[in-house]
XYZ file of C-alpha atoms in Angstrom:
411
model
C -37.746 48.399 -57.248
C -39.069 48.165 -60.507
C -38.455 44.114 -60.150
C -40.318 44.159 -56.292
C -43.410 46.132 -57.809
C -43.893 43.626 -60.023
C -43.109 41.010 -57.907
C -45.682 42.666 -55.744
C -48.286 42.947 -58.586
C -48.416 39.034 -58.709
C -47.887 37.695 -55.112
C -50.610 37.889 -52.898
C -49.516 35.743 -49.100
C -49.203 39.041 -46.966
C -46.180 37.575 -45.231
C -44.256 37.433 -48.779
C -45.502 40.697 -49.605
C -44.042 42.594 -46.699
C -40.723 40.845 -47.170
C -40.651 42.572 -50.555
C -41.257 45.548 -48.908
C -38.436 45.255 -46.546
C -36.001 44.492 -49.310
C -36.698 47.351 -51.184
C -36.777 49.711 -48.019
C -33.440 48.159 -47.166
C -32.151 48.536 -50.239
C -33.087 51.891 -50.728
C -31.848 53.389 -47.236
C -29.103 51.374 -47.334
C -27.714 53.389 -50.255
C -28.788 56.517 -49.409
C -27.122 56.144 -46.246
C -23.989 54.452 -46.800
C -23.281 57.385 -49.423
C -24.820 60.125 -47.829
C -24.412 59.714 -43.871
C -21.259 57.011 -43.890
C -18.951 59.789 -43.237
C -21.045 61.894 -40.855
C -21.844 59.023 -38.453
C -18.941 57.328 -38.500
C -17.305 61.073 -37.598
C -19.849 61.335 -35.174
C -18.912 58.234 -33.201
C -14.915 59.287 -33.697
C -16.168 62.684 -31.884
C -17.894 60.721 -28.974
C -15.645 57.633 -28.261
C -12.687 60.707 -28.399
C -14.937 62.536 -25.515
C -14.543 59.108 -23.414
C -10.618 58.690 -23.839
C -11.673 55.704 -26.375
C -9.273 56.093 -29.595
C -10.823 55.515 -33.398
C -10.349 56.958 -36.446
C -12.931 57.270 -38.905
C -12.332 55.480 -42.569
C -11.745 58.207 -45.125
C -13.767 56.548 -48.120
C -13.766 59.846 -50.485
C -17.266 59.078 -51.147
C -18.825 61.177 -53.613
C -22.346 62.013 -53.165
C -24.489 60.589 -56.577
C -26.544 63.918 -57.577
C -30.853 64.220 -56.531
C -30.437 61.025 -54.328
C -32.646 62.189 -51.671
C -35.134 62.982 -54.034
C -35.012 60.441 -56.164
C -34.990 57.979 -53.646
C -37.785 58.887 -52.118
C -39.550 58.415 -55.297
C -38.550 54.703 -55.811
C -40.086 54.426 -52.596
C -42.745 55.812 -52.564
C -43.445 53.608 -55.995
C -42.551 50.444 -53.788
C -45.161 51.116 -50.652
C -47.813 52.394 -52.768
C -47.843 49.448 -55.079
C -48.174 46.979 -51.914
C -50.542 48.995 -50.742
C -52.100 48.474 -53.737
C -52.924 52.091 -54.428
C -50.965 51.857 -57.988
C -50.439 48.735 -60.236
C -46.951 47.813 -61.187
C -45.422 49.493 -63.937
C -44.442 46.902 -66.845
C -42.310 48.705 -69.135
C -38.957 49.309 -67.409
C -38.369 52.061 -69.450
C -40.932 53.951 -68.527
C -40.686 52.933 -64.473
C -36.876 54.738 -64.772
C -38.362 57.875 -66.321
C -40.703 58.107 -63.450
C -37.460 57.904 -61.365
C -34.940 59.979 -63.527
C -37.356 62.775 -65.217
C -34.937 65.346 -65.909
C -36.540 68.269 -65.100
C -37.034 67.588 -61.347
C -34.865 65.082 -60.751
C -32.203 67.396 -58.670
C -34.438 69.068 -56.366
C -37.499 68.339 -57.068
C -40.471 68.318 -56.198
C -40.588 64.268 -55.435
C -43.172 62.973 -57.291
C -45.491 60.205 -56.310
C -46.146 57.422 -58.953
C -49.692 57.840 -58.562
C -49.610 61.127 -59.956
C -46.681 60.697 -62.469
C -46.956 57.278 -63.973
C -50.364 57.235 -65.233
C -48.524 60.807 -67.044
C -45.630 58.840 -68.414
C -47.764 55.349 -69.792
C -50.199 57.380 -71.351
C -49.940 59.111 -75.111
C -49.471 62.822 -74.794
C -50.624 65.609 -77.313
C -48.977 68.584 -78.081
C -49.422 71.362 -75.273
C -51.773 74.056 -76.339
C -51.338 77.312 -75.939
C -52.471 77.843 -72.712
C -49.694 74.953 -71.584
C -46.807 77.054 -73.381
C -47.440 80.175 -72.573
C -48.153 79.161 -68.576
C -44.983 76.603 -68.529
C -43.087 80.026 -70.324
C -44.059 81.927 -67.612
C -43.125 79.724 -64.621
C -39.889 79.349 -66.028
C -39.780 83.477 -66.091
C -40.836 83.196 -62.776
C -38.395 80.985 -61.518
C -35.414 82.709 -63.389
C -36.250 85.435 -61.989
C -36.137 83.961 -58.082
C -32.948 82.280 -58.594
C -30.953 84.920 -60.865
C -32.168 88.434 -58.942
C -33.523 87.903 -55.986
C -31.793 84.068 -54.486
C -28.412 85.111 -55.867
C -28.442 88.689 -54.585
C -29.388 88.305 -51.610
C -27.063 85.466 -50.657
C -24.373 87.835 -51.067
C -25.514 89.314 -47.975
C -26.107 86.213 -46.438
C -22.864 84.638 -47.253
C -20.618 87.495 -46.000
C -22.909 87.541 -42.549
C -22.472 84.230 -42.182
C -18.340 83.831 -43.222
C -18.170 86.162 -39.954
C -20.477 85.728 -37.701
C -18.675 86.612 -34.223
C -17.597 90.013 -36.031
C -20.756 91.094 -37.690
C -22.977 93.194 -35.343
C -26.875 93.003 -34.421
C -28.074 94.946 -37.803
C -25.410 92.907 -39.605
C -26.820 89.543 -38.534
C -30.483 90.814 -38.530
C -30.564 91.596 -42.469
C -28.031 88.191 -42.923
C -30.974 86.097 -41.649
C -33.375 87.850 -43.475
C -31.570 87.650 -46.518
C -30.722 83.917 -46.265
C -35.020 83.443 -45.766
C -35.205 85.216 -49.086
C -31.905 83.380 -50.681
C -33.545 79.814 -49.964
C -37.281 80.481 -50.629
C -36.305 82.263 -54.145
C -34.004 79.601 -55.017
C -35.527 76.473 -54.064
C -39.124 77.830 -55.097
C -37.388 79.075 -58.195
C -35.520 75.662 -59.361
C -39.550 74.008 -58.445
C -41.139 76.585 -61.084
C -38.532 75.969 -63.939
C -39.152 72.361 -62.848
C -42.933 72.688 -63.696
C -42.174 75.194 -66.212
C -40.133 72.709 -68.324
C -42.315 69.479 -67.636
C -45.565 71.636 -68.836
C -43.838 72.374 -72.303
C -43.250 68.381 -72.396
C -46.900 67.926 -71.384
C -46.037 66.645 -68.264
C -47.589 68.342 -65.105
C -45.391 68.701 -61.683
C -47.192 69.123 -58.443
C -46.834 72.653 -56.968
C -44.263 72.281 -54.093
C -44.734 76.071 -52.580
C -47.839 78.331 -51.743
C -46.834 81.537 -50.531
C -45.458 80.172 -47.669
C -43.943 83.069 -45.694
C -47.221 84.539 -45.519
C -48.508 81.666 -42.959
C -50.163 82.396 -40.016
C -48.986 79.015 -38.355
C -46.069 76.779 -38.785
C -48.543 74.157 -39.425
C -50.172 76.213 -41.832
C -46.241 76.996 -43.311
C -45.395 73.032 -43.416
C -48.323 73.099 -46.131
C -47.044 75.555 -48.413
C -43.297 75.354 -47.808
C -41.593 71.999 -50.321
C -45.398 70.474 -50.142
C -44.372 67.386 -51.505
C -41.970 66.544 -48.950
C -44.428 67.710 -46.381
C -47.258 65.380 -48.278
C -43.949 62.494 -48.574
C -43.373 62.639 -44.515
C -46.636 62.573 -43.728
C -48.253 59.695 -45.936
C -44.694 57.630 -45.178
C -43.987 58.345 -42.089
C -45.992 60.739 -39.411
C -49.290 58.757 -40.656
C -47.805 55.177 -40.482
C -46.158 55.949 -36.898
C -49.446 56.648 -35.811
C -49.969 60.007 -36.201
C -53.076 61.996 -34.227
C -54.368 58.544 -33.658
C -52.808 57.245 -30.364
C -53.353 60.258 -28.428
C -51.766 63.232 -27.134
C -48.151 62.164 -26.289
C -47.728 59.694 -28.816
C -48.655 62.773 -31.954
C -46.104 64.808 -30.116
C -43.888 61.846 -30.717
C -44.491 61.448 -33.774
C -44.425 64.429 -34.908
C -40.858 65.048 -33.491
C -39.426 62.095 -35.023
C -40.734 63.331 -38.429
C -39.029 66.603 -38.604
C -36.253 65.314 -36.820
C -35.527 62.756 -39.863
C -37.119 65.669 -42.421
C -34.377 67.819 -40.880
C -31.245 64.933 -41.154
C -33.059 64.039 -44.680
C -31.914 67.597 -45.576
C -27.976 67.076 -44.664
C -25.703 64.770 -42.784
C -25.238 67.300 -39.770
C -26.386 68.171 -36.761
C -27.139 71.254 -37.518
C -29.668 70.729 -39.311
C -31.105 67.889 -36.667
C -31.761 70.581 -35.021
C -33.067 72.899 -37.709
C -35.844 69.575 -37.631
C -35.998 69.491 -33.799
C -37.060 73.076 -33.577
C -39.825 72.451 -36.342
C -41.130 69.480 -34.374
C -40.695 71.717 -31.133
C -42.701 74.382 -33.095
C -45.367 71.907 -33.904
C -46.105 70.719 -30.829
C -45.930 73.880 -29.031
C -49.108 74.859 -31.586
C -50.949 71.620 -31.071
C -50.531 71.890 -27.725
C -52.261 75.363 -27.173
C -54.236 75.442 -29.993
C -52.903 78.641 -31.688
C -53.676 76.752 -34.993
C -57.172 77.340 -34.004
C -56.782 81.172 -32.536
C -59.571 83.818 -34.356
C -58.265 84.531 -37.692
C -59.283 88.772 -37.024
C -57.055 90.754 -39.555
C -54.634 92.084 -37.190
C -54.215 89.072 -35.484
C -53.579 86.855 -38.559
C -50.951 89.856 -39.429
C -49.124 89.417 -36.013
C -49.614 85.646 -36.306
C -48.104 85.823 -39.581
C -45.003 88.318 -38.433
C -44.479 85.856 -35.186
C -44.306 82.841 -37.748
C -42.189 84.418 -39.972
C -39.755 84.781 -37.093
C -39.739 81.601 -35.600
C -39.015 80.485 -39.393
C -36.206 82.810 -39.505
C -34.881 81.714 -36.093
C -34.545 77.566 -37.455
C -32.753 78.987 -41.014
C -29.773 80.186 -38.532
C -28.973 76.802 -37.930
C -29.833 75.431 -41.239
C -27.833 78.222 -42.486
C -24.626 77.725 -40.147
C -21.767 75.705 -40.955
C -20.876 74.506 -37.131
C -23.151 75.159 -33.499
C -20.503 77.989 -32.542
C -21.234 79.918 -36.023
C -25.011 79.299 -34.953
C -24.411 80.503 -31.638
C -22.382 83.547 -32.321
C -25.293 84.723 -34.820
C -28.178 84.190 -32.119
C -26.082 85.549 -29.261
C -25.496 88.636 -31.631
C -28.723 89.700 -31.947
C -29.942 88.752 -28.682
C -26.951 90.923 -26.777
C -27.154 93.798 -29.678
C -24.394 93.576 -30.620
C -22.272 96.598 -31.372
C -21.124 97.107 -35.519
C -22.487 98.872 -38.604
C -25.733 99.652 -39.985
C -25.997 97.952 -43.562
C -28.115 100.529 -45.241
C -26.097 99.495 -48.724
C -27.020 95.988 -47.867
C -30.519 97.097 -47.046
C -31.268 99.281 -50.160
C -28.993 97.360 -52.688
C -30.171 93.712 -51.049
C -32.830 93.140 -49.211
C -35.439 96.034 -50.194
C -35.156 95.123 -53.741
C -35.192 91.107 -53.224
C -37.659 91.166 -50.590
C -40.302 93.496 -52.305
C -40.464 91.393 -55.572
C -40.637 88.417 -53.806
C -43.758 89.832 -52.236
C -45.082 91.131 -55.647
C -44.473 87.810 -57.182
C -46.099 85.882 -54.359
C -49.025 88.460 -54.113
C -49.581 88.138 -57.901
C -50.284 84.530 -57.798
C -52.792 84.907 -54.863
C -54.635 87.782 -56.731
C -54.457 85.773 -59.925
C -55.143 82.345 -58.310
C -52.473 80.791 -60.738
C -49.177 79.814 -59.650
C -47.836 81.024 -63.449
C -49.668 84.747 -62.766
C -48.026 86.563 -65.465
C -50.006 84.218 -67.935
C -53.312 86.030 -66.587
C -51.998 89.560 -67.431
C -53.139 91.350 -70.865
C -51.022 91.100 -73.342
C -49.556 94.498 -72.762
C -48.950 93.797 -69.287
C -47.073 90.718 -70.036
C -44.802 92.088 -72.494
C -43.792 94.870 -70.040
C -43.230 92.331 -67.216
C -41.466 89.892 -69.282
C -39.171 92.544 -70.535
C -38.268 94.140 -67.357
C -37.692 90.213 -65.987
C -34.827 89.710 -68.968
C -33.308 93.249 -68.354
C -33.414 92.270 -64.671
C -31.795 88.770 -65.113
C -29.286 90.281 -67.804
C -28.467 92.646 -64.775
C -28.049 89.992 -61.916
C -25.898 87.549 -63.764
C -22.317 87.273 -64.905
C -20.640 87.603 -60.980
C -19.788 84.669 -59.235
C -21.994 81.395 -59.708
C -24.446 80.338 -57.033
C -25.477 77.191 -56.755
C -29.088 75.700 -56.136
C -28.870 75.148 -52.235
C -30.504 72.297 -52.212
C -27.979 70.375 -54.900
C -26.171 69.714 -52.029
C -29.096 67.466 -50.186
């Protein structure tokens, strides 16, 4: 991609420029497809042929998925596309380009940075971070650590237990398990993003904000403007808009929405459950656009009710995201819809769901009230000291158990 970018800067002929772009896209998507999706599509083909009586054994290649391949592939592709569009001058120094692709704080799980935003920061000499940058960077690190260790890992204990036995758990256990996974994935992923941004800020590099209190969204459209913002913007600018966006009539708009979200689901993981998750998100967006739910009057009561409805639609989709198989997802949904009998998990609610949920809401409310992603840095010194002290104790108390890997490390 570095050499393609340099060639694009020297070539003016449209046909040759397009060939260079397709070369870059082909190599990037070919590498991603082989390492991440070869086994998935091979196994799917084997199952499809077996269903019609044709025998074919998919080859077992024992492929190891390179760490962070989904994220840095999208970053590298965006560089080539931006140079092709002449939105960015080609990078002349290979090590500057390599640093852009492999910048360690956000390499494994994002945010997905654009070259137009990150490369200028890399090639421009940086000054030492001032006191405000250090304070806000440490605040982001603290917030991210609490989100991951105290909130996400705590909620994961309940979610993992419930999704390990979806056919046995009762109604209340299943609902609590789904809620806990919704808390886990938000605390886990946004916690990583906060720590990546805090670390980068201490190095004098600003990364894009990746989450903005998504569970306070009143529509799914708004949710995707607040959740994994860097991926949402990437899909919009490099997939949805090039497909035609909403410029070719309602029918084409719905097709573009569904294709974008289906591919977005597949990007998350090589499994049909992720495709269904993406399909549900596309369906939500199409229904909102068709019936104008995103343009409903914003009365206080209406916003609250729409926010609760949006959150539960999101939780429904999370079932497919978390379940290992369609059968497990069906067990969870059927157990909830039929009010399957079972225990009332009072301990799970008291020890996991309520503390984790309330703490997550408190962090989001603090960021909204202070209008800052690192709201701790806006508090008075004494308040900061108390909050940091409590955070350190909470992290220590929540640590030491079974390690819980970051959810997005597998993507």
